[in-house]
Amino acid sequence: MIDVSGLRRSYTRAGLSRSDLTSKPIPLFEKWLQECIDAGLYDPNGVVVSTVNAQGQPHSRMVLLKGYDEKSLIFYTNFGSRKAHDIAENNKVCLLFPWYYLERQVIFTGTAERMSAAESIKYFHSRPRDSQIGAWASHQSSRISARSVLEKAFHEIKEKFKDGEIPLPSFWGGFRVTFDSVEFWQGRENRLHDRFMYTKTDSGWDIERWAP
């Protein structure tokens, strides 16, 4: 067994004070996201989506953020996936951006709902063609006997649509997560991290500092 008990480092890159905050969470999120991009982080839009099924079992997985506005975040997936089944049973979700290199985390909580086919089509056709084919070939979260099954399906779909536009699969599309709380976490020395919680209210956003 690897002894992980001694693996640690001190977080000294930056701090987060109330004067750094914006009145709404998205401008600060956007600032931090841009700093991740500027720092050359791999997959700066990578986000851990956590769902809970009807039996109360949580599941987490990484997806890519593909859009956002002042009220919501967007990601795309196969509607046959485990995450989609979980959301159909319980649409409360959590999205975590784990920006380890900058010693930061941002956590959104809210509710997810399917986007319209028209909205999903626009994004689907912006994807690389092979990614569009991949969406057709993979029945996400289903069991397969070997990778060759997946690759065979990919080549069959590629041949099927070789002469024209690839249509949006009926089983694939976007989820819009409307958030009601956002936590900004900045690592600090001695584990005295900075944490600020934005909570949606009828009049705007309430902001509180939380103990680490």
mmCIF file of C-alpha atoms in Angstrom:
data_model
loop_
_atom_site.group_PDB
_atom_site.id
_atom_site.type_symbol
_atom_site.label_atom_id
_atom_site.label_comp_id
_atom_site.label_asym_id
_atom_site.label_seq_id
_atom_site.Cartn_x
_atom_site.Cartn_y
_atom_site.Cartn_z
ATOM 1 C CA MET A 1 0.000 0.000 0.000
ATOM 2 C CA ILE A 2 1.236 3.502 -0.806
ATOM 3 C CA ASP A 3 1.422 5.673 2.304
ATOM 4 C CA VAL A 4 -0.578 8.743 1.290
ATOM 5 C CA SER A 5 -0.819 10.208 4.799
ATOM 6 C CA GLY A 6 2.285 12.328 4.303
ATOM 7 C CA LEU A 7 1.419 13.675 0.860
ATOM 8 C CA ARG A 8 0.694 17.355 1.335
ATOM 9 C CA ARG A 9 1.794 20.813 0.300
ATOM 10 C CA SER A 10 1.266 24.309 1.573
ATOM 11 C CA TYR A 11 -1.000 26.575 -0.478
ATOM 12 C CA THR A 12 0.724 29.916 -0.918
ATOM 13 C CA ARG A 13 -0.159 31.178 -4.409
ATOM 14 C CA ALA A 14 -2.859 33.685 -3.499
ATOM 15 C CA GLY A 15 -5.611 34.736 -1.123
ATOM 16 C CA LEU A 16 -9.235 35.727 -1.549
ATOM 17 C CA SER A 17 -10.673 38.670 0.376
ATOM 18 C CA ARG A 18 -14.076 40.311 0.327
ATOM 19 C CA SER A 19 -12.656 43.186 -1.720
ATOM 20 C CA ASP A 20 -11.867 40.677 -4.502
ATOM 21 C CA LEU A 21 -15.497 39.577 -4.782
ATOM 22 C CA THR A 22 -18.055 40.659 -7.339
ATOM 23 C CA SER A 23 -21.709 41.321 -6.529
ATOM 24 C CA LYS A 24 -22.716 38.293 -8.629
ATOM 25 C CA PRO A 25 -20.786 35.007 -8.868
ATOM 26 C CA ILE A 26 -20.332 34.665 -12.633
ATOM 27 C CA PRO A 27 -17.971 37.662 -13.139
ATOM 28 C CA LEU A 28 -15.601 36.216 -10.523
ATOM 29 C CA PHE A 29 -15.965 32.726 -12.001
ATOM 30 C CA GLU A 30 -15.167 34.135 -15.433
ATOM 31 C CA LYS A 31 -12.085 35.925 -14.075
ATOM 32 C CA TRP A 32 -10.806 32.719 -12.482
ATOM 33 C CA LEU A 33 -11.583 30.694 -15.617
ATOM 34 C CA GLN A 34 -9.605 33.143 -17.744
ATOM 35 C CA GLU A 35 -6.679 32.896 -15.326
ATOM 36 C CA CYS A 36 -6.799 29.093 -15.735
ATOM 37 C CA ILE A 37 -6.717 29.490 -19.518
ATOM 38 C CA ASP A 38 -3.860 32.004 -19.328
ATOM 39 C CA ALA A 39 -1.912 29.648 -17.044
ATOM 40 C CA GLY A 40 -2.144 26.900 -19.672
ATOM 41 C CA LEU A 41 -4.089 24.444 -17.502
ATOM 42 C CA TYR A 42 -5.265 21.297 -19.269
ATOM 43 C CA ASP A 43 -9.047 21.275 -19.719
ATOM 44 C CA PRO A 44 -9.748 24.486 -17.777
ATOM 45 C CA ASN A 45 -13.442 23.917 -18.531
ATOM 46 C CA GLY A 46 -13.355 20.411 -17.076
ATOM 47 C CA VAL A 47 -15.986 20.067 -14.361
ATOM 48 C CA VAL A 48 -16.971 17.232 -12.043
ATOM 49 C CA VAL A 49 -20.726 16.679 -12.242
ATOM 50 C CA SER A 50 -22.218 14.898 -9.218
ATOM 51 C CA THR A 51 -25.693 13.382 -9.285
ATOM 52 C CA VAL A 52 -27.750 11.256 -6.891
ATOM 53 C CA ASN A 53 -30.098 8.516 -8.028
ATOM 54 C CA ALA A 54 -33.459 7.493 -6.571
ATOM 55 C CA GLN A 55 -31.734 5.138 -4.122
ATOM 56 C CA GLY A 56 -29.614 7.957 -2.738
ATOM 57 C CA GLN A 57 -26.401 6.720 -4.371
ATOM 58 C CA PRO A 58 -24.169 9.578 -5.572
ATOM 59 C CA HIS A 59 -22.121 9.372 -8.771
ATOM 60 C CA SER A 60 -19.459 11.796 -10.015
ATOM 61 C CA ARG A 61 -17.752 12.162 -13.374
ATOM 62 C CA MET A 62 -15.811 14.735 -15.377
ATOM 63 C CA VAL A 63 -17.445 16.526 -18.309
ATOM 64 C CA LEU A 64 -16.626 19.719 -20.183
ATOM 65 C CA LEU A 65 -18.447 22.985 -19.576
ATOM 66 C CA LYS A 66 -19.744 24.136 -22.959
ATOM 67 C CA GLY A 67 -21.603 27.312 -22.104
ATOM 68 C CA TYR A 68 -22.701 29.562 -19.256
ATOM 69 C CA ASP A 69 -24.546 32.755 -18.461
ATOM 70 C CA GLU A 70 -25.443 34.720 -15.333
ATOM 71 C CA LYS A 71 -27.873 32.018 -14.190
ATOM 72 C CA SER A 72 -26.780 28.665 -15.573
ATOM 73 C CA LEU A 73 -24.074 26.293 -16.810
ATOM 74 C CA ILE A 74 -24.336 23.932 -19.807
ATOM 75 C CA PHE A 75 -22.905 20.517 -20.590
ATOM 76 C CA TYR A 76 -23.794 17.845 -23.160
ATOM 77 C CA THR A 77 -24.154 14.086 -22.836
ATOM 78 C CA ASN A 78 -25.922 10.940 -23.982
ATOM 79 C CA PHE A 79 -29.441 10.776 -22.524
ATOM 80 C CA GLY A 80 -28.916 7.070 -21.915
ATOM 81 C CA SER A 81 -25.960 7.749 -19.613
ATOM 82 C CA ARG A 82 -26.022 7.157 -15.892
ATOM 83 C CA LYS A 83 -25.863 10.882 -15.219
ATOM 84 C CA ALA A 84 -28.938 11.464 -17.376
ATOM 85 C CA HIS A 85 -30.845 8.655 -15.642
ATOM 86 C CA ASP A 86 -29.884 10.098 -12.248
ATOM 87 C CA ILE A 87 -31.068 13.571 -13.284
ATOM 88 C CA ALA A 88 -34.383 12.128 -14.478
ATOM 89 C CA GLU A 89 -34.867 10.712 -10.961
ATOM 90 C CA ASN A 90 -33.390 13.643 -9.036
ATOM 91 C CA ASN A 91 -32.491 16.847 -10.852
ATOM 92 C CA LYS A 92 -30.456 18.311 -7.983
ATOM 93 C CA VAL A 93 -26.809 18.401 -9.074
ATOM 94 C CA CYS A 94 -23.410 19.741 -8.015
ATOM 95 C CA LEU A 95 -20.670 20.935 -10.376
ATOM 96 C CA LEU A 96 -17.089 21.212 -9.107
ATOM 97 C CA PHE A 97 -14.236 22.928 -10.962
ATOM 98 C CA PRO A 98 -11.019 21.476 -9.426
ATOM 99 C CA TRP A 99 -8.335 23.964 -10.437
ATOM 100 C CA TYR A 100 -5.533 22.307 -8.443
ATOM 101 C CA TYR A 101 -2.624 24.163 -10.044
ATOM 102 C CA LEU A 102 -4.010 27.543 -8.975
ATOM 103 C CA GLU A 103 -5.045 26.074 -5.599
ATOM 104 C CA ARG A 104 -8.680 26.905 -6.281
ATOM 105 C CA GLN A 105 -12.073 25.262 -6.425
ATOM 106 C CA VAL A 106 -15.467 26.589 -7.511
ATOM 107 C CA ILE A 107 -18.603 24.638 -6.609
ATOM 108 C CA PHE A 108 -22.042 25.283 -8.135
ATOM 109 C CA THR A 109 -25.220 23.648 -6.851
ATOM 110 C CA GLY A 110 -28.573 23.784 -8.577
ATOM 111 C CA THR A 111 -31.094 21.952 -10.726
ATOM 112 C CA ALA A 112 -30.603 20.415 -14.177
ATOM 113 C CA GLU A 113 -33.042 20.277 -17.065
ATOM 114 C CA ARG A 114 -32.771 19.096 -20.648
ATOM 115 C CA MET A 115 -32.183 21.711 -23.291
ATOM 116 C CA SER A 116 -34.308 21.816 -26.423
ATOM 117 C CA ALA A 117 -33.283 19.884 -29.525
ATOM 118 C CA ALA A 118 -32.865 23.183 -31.372
ATOM 119 C CA GLU A 119 -30.321 24.370 -28.795
ATOM 120 C CA SER A 120 -28.470 21.057 -28.874
ATOM 121 C CA ILE A 121 -28.341 20.926 -32.688
ATOM 122 C CA LYS A 122 -26.436 24.197 -32.855
ATOM 123 C CA TYR A 123 -23.711 22.915 -30.540
ATOM 124 C CA PHE A 124 -23.672 19.403 -32.039
ATOM 125 C CA HIS A 125 -22.832 20.719 -35.495
ATOM 126 C CA SER A 126 -20.018 22.865 -34.073
ATOM 127 C CA ARG A 127 -18.209 19.720 -32.874
ATOM 128 C CA PRO A 128 -15.507 17.993 -34.937
ATOM 129 C CA ARG A 129 -17.110 15.553 -37.362
ATOM 130 C CA ASP A 130 -15.540 12.505 -35.718
ATOM 131 C CA SER A 131 -16.913 13.631 -32.350
ATOM 132 C CA GLN A 132 -20.367 13.787 -33.912
ATOM 133 C CA ILE A 133 -19.888 10.228 -35.145
ATOM 134 C CA GLY A 134 -18.680 9.172 -31.708
ATOM 135 C CA ALA A 135 -21.920 10.421 -30.173
ATOM 136 C CA TRP A 136 -23.848 8.082 -32.476
ATOM 137 C CA ALA A 137 -21.519 5.106 -31.947
ATOM 138 C CA SER A 138 -21.456 5.028 -28.147
ATOM 139 C CA HIS A 139 -24.447 3.920 -26.091
ATOM 140 C CA GLN A 140 -22.968 5.585 -23.045
ATOM 141 C CA SER A 141 -22.925 3.634 -19.743
ATOM 142 C CA SER A 142 -24.050 0.393 -21.429
ATOM 143 C CA ARG A 143 -21.879 -2.725 -21.184
ATOM 144 C CA ILE A 144 -19.752 -3.740 -24.181
ATOM 145 C CA SER A 145 -17.705 -6.915 -24.618
ATOM 146 C CA ALA A 146 -14.626 -5.254 -26.118
ATOM 147 C CA ARG A 147 -13.328 -1.964 -27.492
ATOM 148 C CA SER A 148 -13.583 -3.460 -30.980
ATOM 149 C CA VAL A 149 -17.389 -3.271 -30.654
ATOM 150 C CA LEU A 150 -17.153 0.469 -30.178
ATOM 151 C CA GLU A 151 -14.678 0.943 -32.997
ATOM 152 C CA LYS A 152 -16.799 -1.173 -35.369
ATOM 153 C CA ALA A 153 -19.857 0.946 -34.601
ATOM 154 C CA PHE A 154 -17.818 4.116 -35.184
ATOM 155 C CA HIS A 155 -16.689 3.011 -38.643
ATOM 156 C CA GLU A 156 -20.194 1.864 -39.594
ATOM 157 C CA ILE A 157 -21.680 5.234 -38.628
ATOM 158 C CA LYS A 158 -18.861 7.055 -40.415
ATOM 159 C CA GLU A 159 -19.657 5.116 -43.606
ATOM 160 C CA LYS A 160 -23.402 5.702 -43.198
ATOM 161 C CA PHE A 161 -23.039 9.486 -43.026
ATOM 162 C CA LYS A 162 -20.027 9.870 -45.319
ATOM 163 C CA ASP A 163 -21.859 11.933 -47.929
ATOM 164 C CA GLY A 164 -23.791 14.442 -45.857
ATOM 165 C CA GLU A 165 -24.459 16.262 -42.642
ATOM 166 C CA ILE A 166 -24.608 14.140 -39.517
ATOM 167 C CA PRO A 167 -27.981 14.559 -37.770
ATOM 168 C CA LEU A 168 -28.337 15.096 -34.049
ATOM 169 C CA PRO A 169 -29.037 11.762 -32.333
ATOM 170 C CA SER A 170 -32.376 11.741 -30.538
ATOM 171 C CA PHE A 171 -30.570 10.328 -27.489
ATOM 172 C CA TRP A 172 -27.956 13.093 -27.202
ATOM 173 C CA GLY A 173 -28.151 16.708 -26.086
ATOM 174 C CA GLY A 174 -27.566 19.339 -23.483
ATOM 175 C CA PHE A 175 -28.369 19.915 -19.847
ATOM 176 C CA ARG A 176 -28.743 23.393 -18.421
ATOM 177 C CA VAL A 177 -27.947 23.661 -14.711
ATOM 178 C CA THR A 178 -29.608 26.654 -13.077
ATOM 179 C CA PHE A 179 -27.574 27.341 -9.961
ATOM 180 C CA ASP A 180 -28.660 28.753 -6.602
ATOM 181 C CA SER A 181 -25.345 28.661 -4.729
ATOM 182 C CA VAL A 182 -21.694 29.092 -5.698
ATOM 183 C CA GLU A 183 -18.675 28.566 -3.450
ATOM 184 C CA PHE A 184 -15.255 30.029 -4.224
ATOM 185 C CA TRP A 185 -12.386 28.277 -2.440
ATOM 186 C CA GLN A 186 -8.804 29.554 -2.402
ATOM 187 C CA GLY A 187 -6.104 27.484 -0.698
ATOM 188 C CA ARG A 188 -4.079 29.225 2.017
ATOM 189 C CA GLU A 189 -1.239 28.391 4.372
ATOM 190 C CA ASN A 190 -1.832 26.275 7.474
ATOM 191 C CA ARG A 191 -5.090 24.997 5.971
ATOM 192 C CA LEU A 192 -6.743 28.343 6.783
ATOM 193 C CA HIS A 193 -8.322 28.482 3.347
ATOM 194 C CA ASP A 194 -10.497 31.312 2.076
ATOM 195 C CA ARG A 195 -14.091 30.290 1.331
ATOM 196 C CA PHE A 196 -16.915 32.554 0.183
ATOM 197 C CA MET A 197 -20.442 31.297 -0.451
ATOM 198 C CA TYR A 198 -22.864 33.060 -2.799
ATOM 199 C CA THR A 199 -26.510 32.128 -2.118
ATOM 200 C CA LYS A 200 -29.343 33.221 -4.415
ATOM 201 C CA THR A 201 -32.070 35.321 -2.792
ATOM 202 C CA ASP A 202 -35.174 37.074 -4.102
ATOM 203 C CA SER A 203 -33.238 40.343 -4.320
ATOM 204 C CA GLY A 204 -29.897 39.082 -5.628
ATOM 205 C CA TRP A 205 -26.985 37.241 -4.039
ATOM 206 C CA ASP A 206 -26.096 36.920 -0.367
ATOM 207 C CA ILE A 207 -22.342 36.500 0.279
ATOM 208 C CA GLU A 208 -20.858 34.946 3.399
ATOM 209 C CA ARG A 209 -17.352 33.925 4.406
ATOM 210 C CA TRP A 210 -17.177 30.336 5.630
ATOM 211 C CA ALA A 211 -14.589 28.737 7.870
ATOM 212 C CA PRO A 212 -12.331 26.275 6.025
#
